[in-house]
mmCIF file of C-alpha atoms and ligand atoms in Angstrom:
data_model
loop_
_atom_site.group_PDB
_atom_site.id
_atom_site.type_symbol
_atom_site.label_atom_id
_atom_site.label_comp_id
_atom_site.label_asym_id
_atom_site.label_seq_id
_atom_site.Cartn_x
_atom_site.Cartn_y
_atom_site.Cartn_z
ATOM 1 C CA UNK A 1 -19.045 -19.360 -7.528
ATOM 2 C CA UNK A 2 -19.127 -20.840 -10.675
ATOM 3 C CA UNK A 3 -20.936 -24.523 -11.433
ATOM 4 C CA UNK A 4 -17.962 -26.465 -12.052
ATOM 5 C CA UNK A 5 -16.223 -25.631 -8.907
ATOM 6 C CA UNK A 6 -16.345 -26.727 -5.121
ATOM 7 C CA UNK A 7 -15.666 -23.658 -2.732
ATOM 8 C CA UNK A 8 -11.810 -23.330 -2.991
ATOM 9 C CA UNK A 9 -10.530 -23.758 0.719
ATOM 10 C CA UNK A 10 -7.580 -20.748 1.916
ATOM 11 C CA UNK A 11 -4.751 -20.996 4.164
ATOM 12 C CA UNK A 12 -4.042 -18.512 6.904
ATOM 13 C CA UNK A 13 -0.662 -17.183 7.373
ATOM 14 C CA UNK A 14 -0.404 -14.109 9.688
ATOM 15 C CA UNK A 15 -3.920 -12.431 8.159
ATOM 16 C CA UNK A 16 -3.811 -13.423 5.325
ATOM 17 C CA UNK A 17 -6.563 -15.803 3.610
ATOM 18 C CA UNK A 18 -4.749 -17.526 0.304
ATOM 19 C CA UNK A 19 -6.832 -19.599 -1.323
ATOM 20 C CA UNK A 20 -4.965 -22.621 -1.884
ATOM 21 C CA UNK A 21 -5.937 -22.829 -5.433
ATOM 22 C CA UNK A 22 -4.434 -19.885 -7.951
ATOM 23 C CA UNK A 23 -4.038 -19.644 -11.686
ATOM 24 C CA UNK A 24 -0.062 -19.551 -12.519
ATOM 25 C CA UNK A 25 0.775 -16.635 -15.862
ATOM 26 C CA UNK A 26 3.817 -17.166 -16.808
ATOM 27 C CA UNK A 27 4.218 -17.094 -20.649
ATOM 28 C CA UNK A 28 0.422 -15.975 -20.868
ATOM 29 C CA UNK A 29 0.098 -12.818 -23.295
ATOM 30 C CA UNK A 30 -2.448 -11.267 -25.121
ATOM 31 C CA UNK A 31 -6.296 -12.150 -25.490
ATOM 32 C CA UNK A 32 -5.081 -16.117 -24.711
ATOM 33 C CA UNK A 33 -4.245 -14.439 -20.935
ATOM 34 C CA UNK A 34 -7.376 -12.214 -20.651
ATOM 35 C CA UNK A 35 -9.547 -14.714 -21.726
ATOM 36 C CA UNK A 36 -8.171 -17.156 -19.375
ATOM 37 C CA UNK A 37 -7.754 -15.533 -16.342
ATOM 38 C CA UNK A 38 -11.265 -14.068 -17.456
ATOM 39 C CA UNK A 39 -12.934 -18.130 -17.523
ATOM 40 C CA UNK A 40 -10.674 -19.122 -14.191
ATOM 41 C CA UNK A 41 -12.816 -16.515 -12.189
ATOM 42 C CA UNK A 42 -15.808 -17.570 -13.869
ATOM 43 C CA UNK A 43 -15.454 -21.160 -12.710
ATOM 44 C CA UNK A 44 -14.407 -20.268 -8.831
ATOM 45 C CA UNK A 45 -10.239 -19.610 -9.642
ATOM 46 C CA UNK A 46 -9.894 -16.812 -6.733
ATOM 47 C CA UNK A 47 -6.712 -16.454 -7.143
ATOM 48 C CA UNK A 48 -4.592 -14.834 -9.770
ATOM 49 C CA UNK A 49 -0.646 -14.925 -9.997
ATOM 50 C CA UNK A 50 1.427 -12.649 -11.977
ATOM 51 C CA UNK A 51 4.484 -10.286 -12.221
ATOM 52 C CA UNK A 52 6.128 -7.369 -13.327
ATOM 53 C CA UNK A 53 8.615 -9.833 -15.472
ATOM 54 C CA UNK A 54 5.523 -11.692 -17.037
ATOM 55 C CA UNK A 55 4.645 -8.471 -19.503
ATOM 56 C CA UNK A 56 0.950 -9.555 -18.689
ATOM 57 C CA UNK A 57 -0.424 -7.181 -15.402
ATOM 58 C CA UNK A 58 -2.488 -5.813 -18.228
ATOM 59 C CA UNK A 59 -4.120 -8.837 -19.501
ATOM 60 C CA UNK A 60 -4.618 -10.088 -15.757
ATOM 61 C CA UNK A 61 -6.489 -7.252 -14.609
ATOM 62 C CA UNK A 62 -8.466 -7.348 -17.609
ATOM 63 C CA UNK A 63 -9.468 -10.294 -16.931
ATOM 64 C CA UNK A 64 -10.367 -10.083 -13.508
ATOM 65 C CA UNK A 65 -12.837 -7.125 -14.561
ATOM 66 C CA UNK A 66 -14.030 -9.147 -17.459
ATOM 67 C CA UNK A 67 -15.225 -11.969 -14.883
ATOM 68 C CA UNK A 68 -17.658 -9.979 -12.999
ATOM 69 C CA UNK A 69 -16.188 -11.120 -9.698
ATOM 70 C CA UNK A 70 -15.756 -8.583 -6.780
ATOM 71 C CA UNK A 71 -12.722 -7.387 -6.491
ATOM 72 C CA UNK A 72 -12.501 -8.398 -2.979
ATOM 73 C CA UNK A 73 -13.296 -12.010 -3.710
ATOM 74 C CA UNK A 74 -10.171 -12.525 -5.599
ATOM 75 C CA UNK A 75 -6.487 -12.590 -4.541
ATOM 76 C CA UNK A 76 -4.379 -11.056 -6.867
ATOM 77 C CA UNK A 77 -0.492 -11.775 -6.480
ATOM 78 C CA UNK A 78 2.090 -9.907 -8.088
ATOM 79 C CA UNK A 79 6.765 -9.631 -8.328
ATOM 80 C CA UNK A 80 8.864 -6.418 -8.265
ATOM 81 C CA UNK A 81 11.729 -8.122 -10.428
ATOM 82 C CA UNK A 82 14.998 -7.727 -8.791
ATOM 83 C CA UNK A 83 16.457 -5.122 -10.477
ATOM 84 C CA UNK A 84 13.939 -2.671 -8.559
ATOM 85 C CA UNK A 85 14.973 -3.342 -5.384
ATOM 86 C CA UNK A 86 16.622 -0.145 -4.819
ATOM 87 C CA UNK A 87 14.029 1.577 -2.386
ATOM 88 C CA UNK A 88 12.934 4.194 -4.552
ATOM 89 C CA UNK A 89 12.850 1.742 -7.878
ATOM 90 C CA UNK A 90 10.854 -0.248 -5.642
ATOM 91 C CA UNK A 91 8.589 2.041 -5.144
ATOM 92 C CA UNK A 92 8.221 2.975 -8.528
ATOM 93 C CA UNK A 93 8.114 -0.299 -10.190
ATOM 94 C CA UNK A 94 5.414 -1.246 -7.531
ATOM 95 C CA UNK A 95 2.924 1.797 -8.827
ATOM 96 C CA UNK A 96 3.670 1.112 -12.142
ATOM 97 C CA UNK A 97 2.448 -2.816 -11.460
ATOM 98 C CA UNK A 98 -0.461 -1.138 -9.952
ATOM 99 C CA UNK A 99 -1.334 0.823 -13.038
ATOM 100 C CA UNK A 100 -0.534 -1.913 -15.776
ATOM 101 C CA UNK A 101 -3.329 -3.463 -13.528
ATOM 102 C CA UNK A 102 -5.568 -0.648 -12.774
ATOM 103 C CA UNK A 103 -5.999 -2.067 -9.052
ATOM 104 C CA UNK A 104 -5.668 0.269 -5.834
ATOM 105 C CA UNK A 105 -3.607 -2.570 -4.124
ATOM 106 C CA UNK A 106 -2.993 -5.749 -4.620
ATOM 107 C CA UNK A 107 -3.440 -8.723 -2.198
ATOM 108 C CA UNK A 108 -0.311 -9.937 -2.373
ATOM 109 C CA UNK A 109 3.392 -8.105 -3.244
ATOM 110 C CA UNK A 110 6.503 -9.991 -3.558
ATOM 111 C CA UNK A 111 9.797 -9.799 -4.092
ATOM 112 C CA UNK A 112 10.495 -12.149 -6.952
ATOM 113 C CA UNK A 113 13.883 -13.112 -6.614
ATOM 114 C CA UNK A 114 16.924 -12.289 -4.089
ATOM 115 C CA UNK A 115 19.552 -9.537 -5.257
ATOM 116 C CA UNK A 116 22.832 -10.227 -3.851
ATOM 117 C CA UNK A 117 23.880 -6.725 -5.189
ATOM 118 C CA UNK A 118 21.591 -4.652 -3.236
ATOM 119 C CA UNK A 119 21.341 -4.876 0.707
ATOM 120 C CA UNK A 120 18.483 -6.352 1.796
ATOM 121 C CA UNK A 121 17.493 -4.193 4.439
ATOM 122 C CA UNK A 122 17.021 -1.524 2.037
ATOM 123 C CA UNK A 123 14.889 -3.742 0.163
ATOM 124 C CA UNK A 124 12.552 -4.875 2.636
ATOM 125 C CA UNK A 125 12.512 -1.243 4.518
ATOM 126 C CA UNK A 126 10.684 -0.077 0.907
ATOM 127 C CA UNK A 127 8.564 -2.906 0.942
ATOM 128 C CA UNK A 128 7.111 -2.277 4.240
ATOM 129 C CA UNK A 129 6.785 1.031 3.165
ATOM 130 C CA UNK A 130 4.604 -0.309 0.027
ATOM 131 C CA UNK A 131 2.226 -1.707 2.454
ATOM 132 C CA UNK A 132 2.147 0.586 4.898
ATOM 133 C CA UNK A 133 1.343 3.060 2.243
ATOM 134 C CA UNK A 134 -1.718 0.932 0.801
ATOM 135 C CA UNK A 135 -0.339 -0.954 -2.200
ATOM 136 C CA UNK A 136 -0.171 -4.150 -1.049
ATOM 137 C CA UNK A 137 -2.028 -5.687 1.652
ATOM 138 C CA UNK A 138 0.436 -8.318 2.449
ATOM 139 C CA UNK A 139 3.918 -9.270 1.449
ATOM 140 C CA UNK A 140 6.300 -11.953 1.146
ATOM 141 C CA UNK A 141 9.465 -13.086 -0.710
ATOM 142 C CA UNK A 142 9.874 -15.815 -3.886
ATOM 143 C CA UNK A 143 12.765 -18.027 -4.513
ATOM 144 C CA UNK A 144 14.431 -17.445 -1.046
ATOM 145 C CA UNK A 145 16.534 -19.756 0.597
ATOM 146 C CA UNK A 146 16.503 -21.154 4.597
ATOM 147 C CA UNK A 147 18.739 -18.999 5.360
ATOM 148 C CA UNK A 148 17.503 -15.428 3.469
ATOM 149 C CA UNK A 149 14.319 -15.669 4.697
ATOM 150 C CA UNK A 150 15.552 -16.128 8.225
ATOM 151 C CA UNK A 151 17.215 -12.752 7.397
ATOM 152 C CA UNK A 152 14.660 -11.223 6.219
ATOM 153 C CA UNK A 153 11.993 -12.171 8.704
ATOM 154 C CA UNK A 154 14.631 -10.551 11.105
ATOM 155 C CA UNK A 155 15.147 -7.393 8.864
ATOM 156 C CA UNK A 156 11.365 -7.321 8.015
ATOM 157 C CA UNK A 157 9.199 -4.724 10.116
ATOM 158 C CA UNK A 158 5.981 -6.237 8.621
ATOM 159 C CA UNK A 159 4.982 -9.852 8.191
ATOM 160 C CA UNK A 160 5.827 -11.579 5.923
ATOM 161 C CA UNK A 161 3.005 -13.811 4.791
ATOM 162 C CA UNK A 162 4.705 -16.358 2.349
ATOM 163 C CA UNK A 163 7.390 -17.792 0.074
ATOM 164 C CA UNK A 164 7.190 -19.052 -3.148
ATOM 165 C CA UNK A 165 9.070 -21.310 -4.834
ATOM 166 C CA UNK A 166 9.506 -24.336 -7.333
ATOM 167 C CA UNK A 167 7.616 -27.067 -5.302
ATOM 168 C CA UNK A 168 6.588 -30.416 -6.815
ATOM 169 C CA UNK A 169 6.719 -34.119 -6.165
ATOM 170 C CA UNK A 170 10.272 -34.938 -8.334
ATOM 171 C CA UNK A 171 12.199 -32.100 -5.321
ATOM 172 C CA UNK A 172 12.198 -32.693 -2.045
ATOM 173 C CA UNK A 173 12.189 -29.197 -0.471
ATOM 174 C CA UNK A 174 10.940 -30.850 2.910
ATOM 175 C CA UNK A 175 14.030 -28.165 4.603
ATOM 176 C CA UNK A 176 12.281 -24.782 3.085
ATOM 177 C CA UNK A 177 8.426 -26.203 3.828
ATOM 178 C CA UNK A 178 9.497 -26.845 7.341
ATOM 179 C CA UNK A 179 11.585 -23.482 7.725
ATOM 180 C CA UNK A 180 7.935 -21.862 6.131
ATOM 181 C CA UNK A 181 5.837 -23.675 8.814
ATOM 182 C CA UNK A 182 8.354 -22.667 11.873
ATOM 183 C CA UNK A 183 7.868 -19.224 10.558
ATOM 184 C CA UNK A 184 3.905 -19.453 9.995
ATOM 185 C CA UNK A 185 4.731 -18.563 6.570
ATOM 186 C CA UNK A 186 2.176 -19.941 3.717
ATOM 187 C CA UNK A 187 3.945 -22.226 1.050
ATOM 188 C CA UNK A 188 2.948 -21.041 -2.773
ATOM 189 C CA UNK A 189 4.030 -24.254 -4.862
ATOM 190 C CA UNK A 190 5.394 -22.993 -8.375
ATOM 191 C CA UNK A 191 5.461 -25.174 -11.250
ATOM 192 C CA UNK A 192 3.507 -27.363 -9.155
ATOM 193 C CA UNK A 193 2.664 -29.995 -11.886
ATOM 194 C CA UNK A 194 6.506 -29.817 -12.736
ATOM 195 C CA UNK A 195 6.212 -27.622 -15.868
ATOM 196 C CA UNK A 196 3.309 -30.698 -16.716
ATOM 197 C CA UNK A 197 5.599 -33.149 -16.936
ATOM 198 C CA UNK A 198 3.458 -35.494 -14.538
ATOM 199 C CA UNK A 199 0.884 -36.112 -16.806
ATOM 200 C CA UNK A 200 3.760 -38.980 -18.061
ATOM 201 C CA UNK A 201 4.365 -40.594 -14.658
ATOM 202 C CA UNK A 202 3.385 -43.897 -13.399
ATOM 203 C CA UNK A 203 3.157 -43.758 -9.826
ATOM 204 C CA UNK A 204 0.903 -40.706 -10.200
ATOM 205 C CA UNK A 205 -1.008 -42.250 -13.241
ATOM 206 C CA UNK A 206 -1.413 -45.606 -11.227
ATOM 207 C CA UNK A 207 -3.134 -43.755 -7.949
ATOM 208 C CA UNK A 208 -5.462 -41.444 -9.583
ATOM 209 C CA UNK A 209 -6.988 -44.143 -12.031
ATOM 210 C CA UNK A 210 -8.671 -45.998 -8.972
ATOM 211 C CA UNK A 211 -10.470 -42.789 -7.955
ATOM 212 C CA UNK A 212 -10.544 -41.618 -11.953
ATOM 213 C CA UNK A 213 -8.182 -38.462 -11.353
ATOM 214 C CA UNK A 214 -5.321 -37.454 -13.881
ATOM 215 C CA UNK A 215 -1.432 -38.128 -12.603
ATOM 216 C CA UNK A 216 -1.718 -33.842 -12.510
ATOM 217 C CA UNK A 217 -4.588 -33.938 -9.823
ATOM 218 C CA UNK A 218 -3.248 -36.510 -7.688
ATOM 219 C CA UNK A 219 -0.087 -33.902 -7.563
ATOM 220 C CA UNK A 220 -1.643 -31.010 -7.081
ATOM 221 C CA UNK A 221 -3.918 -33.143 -4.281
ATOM 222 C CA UNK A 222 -0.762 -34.048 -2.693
ATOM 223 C CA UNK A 223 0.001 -30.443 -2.604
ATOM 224 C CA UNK A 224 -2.859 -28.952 -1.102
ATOM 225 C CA UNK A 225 -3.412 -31.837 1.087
ATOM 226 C CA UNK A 226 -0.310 -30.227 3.054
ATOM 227 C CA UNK A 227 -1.930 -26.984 3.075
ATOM 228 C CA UNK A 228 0.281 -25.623 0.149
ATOM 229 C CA UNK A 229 -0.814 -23.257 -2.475
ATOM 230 C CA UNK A 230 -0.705 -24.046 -5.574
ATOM 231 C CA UNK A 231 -0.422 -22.223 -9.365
ATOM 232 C CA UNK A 232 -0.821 -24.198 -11.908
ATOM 233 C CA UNK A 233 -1.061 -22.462 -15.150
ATOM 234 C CA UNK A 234 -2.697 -23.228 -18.127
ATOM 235 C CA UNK A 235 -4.064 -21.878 -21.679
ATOM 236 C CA UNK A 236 -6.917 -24.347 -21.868
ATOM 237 C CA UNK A 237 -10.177 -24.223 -20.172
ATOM 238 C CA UNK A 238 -10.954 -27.806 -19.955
ATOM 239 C CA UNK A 239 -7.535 -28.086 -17.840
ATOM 240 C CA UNK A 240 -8.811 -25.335 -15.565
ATOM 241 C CA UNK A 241 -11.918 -27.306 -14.662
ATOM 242 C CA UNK A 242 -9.464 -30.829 -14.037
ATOM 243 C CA UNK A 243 -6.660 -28.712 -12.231
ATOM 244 C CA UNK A 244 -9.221 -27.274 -9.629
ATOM 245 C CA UNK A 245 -11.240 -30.786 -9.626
ATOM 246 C CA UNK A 246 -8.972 -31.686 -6.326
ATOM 247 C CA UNK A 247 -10.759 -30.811 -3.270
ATOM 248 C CA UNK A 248 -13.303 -33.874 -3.761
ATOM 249 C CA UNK A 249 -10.785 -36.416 -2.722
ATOM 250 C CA UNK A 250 -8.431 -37.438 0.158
ATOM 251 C CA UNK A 251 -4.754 -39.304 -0.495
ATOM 252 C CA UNK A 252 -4.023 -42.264 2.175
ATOM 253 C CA UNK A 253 -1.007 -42.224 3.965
ATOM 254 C CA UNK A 254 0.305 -44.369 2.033
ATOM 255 C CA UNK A 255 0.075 -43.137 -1.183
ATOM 256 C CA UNK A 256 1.631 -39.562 0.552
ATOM 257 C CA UNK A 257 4.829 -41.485 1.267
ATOM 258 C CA UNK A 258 4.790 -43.287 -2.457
ATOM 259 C CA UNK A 259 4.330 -39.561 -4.098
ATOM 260 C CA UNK A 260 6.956 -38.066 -1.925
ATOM 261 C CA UNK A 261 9.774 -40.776 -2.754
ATOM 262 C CA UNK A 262 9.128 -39.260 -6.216
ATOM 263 C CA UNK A 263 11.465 -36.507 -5.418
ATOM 264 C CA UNK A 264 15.216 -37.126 -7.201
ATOM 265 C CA UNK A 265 18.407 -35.154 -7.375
ATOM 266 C CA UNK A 266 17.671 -33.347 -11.135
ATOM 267 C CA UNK A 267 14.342 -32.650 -10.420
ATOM 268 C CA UNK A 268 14.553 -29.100 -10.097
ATOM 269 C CA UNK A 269 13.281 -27.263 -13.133
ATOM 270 C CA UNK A 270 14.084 -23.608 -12.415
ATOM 271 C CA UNK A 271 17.250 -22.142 -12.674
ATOM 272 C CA UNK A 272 18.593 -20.347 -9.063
ATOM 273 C CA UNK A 273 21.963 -19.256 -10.546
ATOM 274 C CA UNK A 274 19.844 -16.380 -11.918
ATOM 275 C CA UNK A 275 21.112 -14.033 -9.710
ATOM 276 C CA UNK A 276 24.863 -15.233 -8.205
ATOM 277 C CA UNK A 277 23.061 -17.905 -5.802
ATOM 278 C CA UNK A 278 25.842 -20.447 -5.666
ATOM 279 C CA UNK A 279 22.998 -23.004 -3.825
ATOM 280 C CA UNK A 280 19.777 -24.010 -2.168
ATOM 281 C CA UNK A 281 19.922 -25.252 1.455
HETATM 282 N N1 NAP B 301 8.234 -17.034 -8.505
HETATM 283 C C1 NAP B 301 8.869 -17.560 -9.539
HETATM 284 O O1 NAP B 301 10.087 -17.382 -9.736
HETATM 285 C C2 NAP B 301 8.106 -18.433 -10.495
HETATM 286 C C3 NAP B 301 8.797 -19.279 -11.387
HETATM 287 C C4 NAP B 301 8.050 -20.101 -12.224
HETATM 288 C C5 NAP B 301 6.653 -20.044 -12.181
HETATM 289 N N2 NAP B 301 5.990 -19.196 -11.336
HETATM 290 C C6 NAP B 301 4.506 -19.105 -11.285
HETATM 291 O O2 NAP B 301 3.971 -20.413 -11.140
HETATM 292 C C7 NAP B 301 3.086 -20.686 -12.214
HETATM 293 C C8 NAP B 301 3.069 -22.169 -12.528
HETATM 294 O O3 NAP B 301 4.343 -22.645 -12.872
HETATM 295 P P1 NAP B 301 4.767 -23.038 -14.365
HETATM 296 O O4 NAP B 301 3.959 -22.255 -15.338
HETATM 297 O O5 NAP B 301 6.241 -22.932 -14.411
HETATM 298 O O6 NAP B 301 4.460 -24.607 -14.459
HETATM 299 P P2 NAP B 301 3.231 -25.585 -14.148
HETATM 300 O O7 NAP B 301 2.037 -24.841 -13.693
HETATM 301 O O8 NAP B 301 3.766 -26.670 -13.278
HETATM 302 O O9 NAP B 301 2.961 -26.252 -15.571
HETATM 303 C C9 NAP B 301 2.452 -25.513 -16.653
HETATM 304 C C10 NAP B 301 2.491 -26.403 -17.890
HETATM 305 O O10 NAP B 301 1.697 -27.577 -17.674
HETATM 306 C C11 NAP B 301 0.698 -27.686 -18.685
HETATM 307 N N3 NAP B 301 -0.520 -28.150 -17.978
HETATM 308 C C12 NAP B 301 -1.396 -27.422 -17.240
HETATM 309 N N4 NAP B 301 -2.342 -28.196 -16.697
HETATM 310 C C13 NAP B 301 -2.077 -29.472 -17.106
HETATM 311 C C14 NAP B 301 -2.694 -30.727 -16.859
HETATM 312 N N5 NAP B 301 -3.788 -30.818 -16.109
HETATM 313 N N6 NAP B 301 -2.148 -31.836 -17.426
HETATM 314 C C15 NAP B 301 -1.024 -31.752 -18.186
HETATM 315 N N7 NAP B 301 -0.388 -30.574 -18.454
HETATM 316 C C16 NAP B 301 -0.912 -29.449 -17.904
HETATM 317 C C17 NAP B 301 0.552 -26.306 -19.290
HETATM 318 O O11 NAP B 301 0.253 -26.395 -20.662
HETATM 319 P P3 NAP B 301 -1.136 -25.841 -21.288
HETATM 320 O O12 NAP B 301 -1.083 -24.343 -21.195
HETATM 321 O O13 NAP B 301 -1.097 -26.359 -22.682
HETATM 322 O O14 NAP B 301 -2.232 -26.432 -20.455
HETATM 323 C C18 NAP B 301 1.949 -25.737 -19.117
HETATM 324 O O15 NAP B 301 2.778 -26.128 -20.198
HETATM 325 C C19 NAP B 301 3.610 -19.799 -13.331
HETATM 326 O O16 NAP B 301 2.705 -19.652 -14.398
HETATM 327 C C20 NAP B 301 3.891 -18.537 -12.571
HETATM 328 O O17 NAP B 301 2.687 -17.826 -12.297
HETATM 329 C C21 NAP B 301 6.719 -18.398 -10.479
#
């Protein structure tokens, strides 16, 4: 464990130990992403996020041998993009993620959006096959809706360990956290410091400066403190070391319920028309 860095604490969800803290890659490339997924391990980061669609699987695993850490101390999450979720493309596009990151398996395989055009049972039947076969040691779904991951828990012949999706204090997605915790299903926050643009507001500004935390650790606290993972991603080491700086520090009830009314009609960030989805529920 590196000096900066407390123990990062996991949830459980159907055996599987996600450390609630992760480093998010989007829009990483290059020596910038090797580098910094390199320094996250070195400072305690345990937990890695990618995807096919990032062009970066490279760079991560780099990285991660870079660090020195064990392989089997960090979690390493990674997306089949939707246009691979024909079983055999699946398939495919799952060994080729495997390669770009010169890993035997990774911890975590999901699917990274849903495909209206191609039946989910078919999709899910491969990716049980994935893990049944070795490449993944769990899976789970990103960007699904209440009511697709009800169908695919019931299509699923394997557990299904989480969902990920856009999660931050300006949308309320109280309906999917709930439907996740009926389901014993982890909750991976994306965007969790709303693309950064807390750093700018008040009620976040106002609560950390008491306990001398930034408006983006008081969110991420808020976060975590509900036993959801969070991704942040960054290109700078310094905000590494004050992203992970959140496990020193408890939020009162009362400042919970002040974050929380935070959440407003536009505050979604992310685009889910990207594939025919008329809405959220
Ligand atoms: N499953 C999906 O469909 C999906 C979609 C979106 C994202 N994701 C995953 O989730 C990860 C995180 O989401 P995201 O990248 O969209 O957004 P984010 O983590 O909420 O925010 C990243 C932005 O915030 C800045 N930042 C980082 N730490 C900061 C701090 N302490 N104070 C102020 N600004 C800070 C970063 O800039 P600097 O680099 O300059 O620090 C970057 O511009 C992604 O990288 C990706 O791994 C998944």
């Amino acid at each position: 464990m590196g000096a900066d860095m407390q123990d990062v604490p996991s949830v459980e969800a159907k055996g599987a130990r996600i450390p609630l803290l992760g480093l998010g890659t989007w829009d990483l490339h290059g020596r910038v992403c090797a580098r910094i997924v390199e320094q996250a391990l070195r400072l305690g980061y345990r937990h890695v996020d990618t995807a096919e669609m990032y062009d970066n699987e490279r760079e991560v695993g780099e990285g991660l041998r870079a660090s020195g850490v064990k392989r089997n101390d960090a979690f390493v999450t990674t997306k089949i993009w939707p246009s691979h979720f024909a079983p055999l493309e699946l398939e495919r596009a799952a060994r080729e993620c495997l390669a770009r990151l010169r890993l035997s398996e990774v911890d975590l395989l999901l699917l990274h959006w849903p495909n209206p055009q191609i039946p989910l049972a078919e999709t899910l039947g491969a990716l049980c096959k994935v893990k049944r076969d070795g490449l993944a040691r769990h899976i789970g779904v990103s960007n699904f809706t209440v009511t697709l991951m009800d169908e695919a828990l019931r299509l699923s012949s394997e557990p299904l360990v989480c969902n990920q999706f856009e999660c931050h204090p300006f949308l309320d997605q109280s309906k999917l956290i709930a439907a996740c915790r009926q389901h014993a299903m982890a909750v991976v926050a994306y965007s969790p410091i709303a693309k950064g643009s807390v750093r700018d507001d008040e009620t976040l500004s106002r609560i950390g400066a008491a306990r001398k935390k930034t408006a983006a650790q008081v969110c991420l606290r808020f976060l975590v403190q509900q036993n959801i993972v969070v991704i942040p991603r960054t290109s700078r080491v310094e905000r590494l070391v004050e992203n992970a700086a959140i496990f020193d520090f408890a939020l009162r009830a009362e400042e919970m319920a002040a974050i929380a009314a935070l959440a407003r009609r536009d505050g979604r960030l992310v685009n889910s028309a990207l594939f025919g989805q008329q809405k959220w529920d």
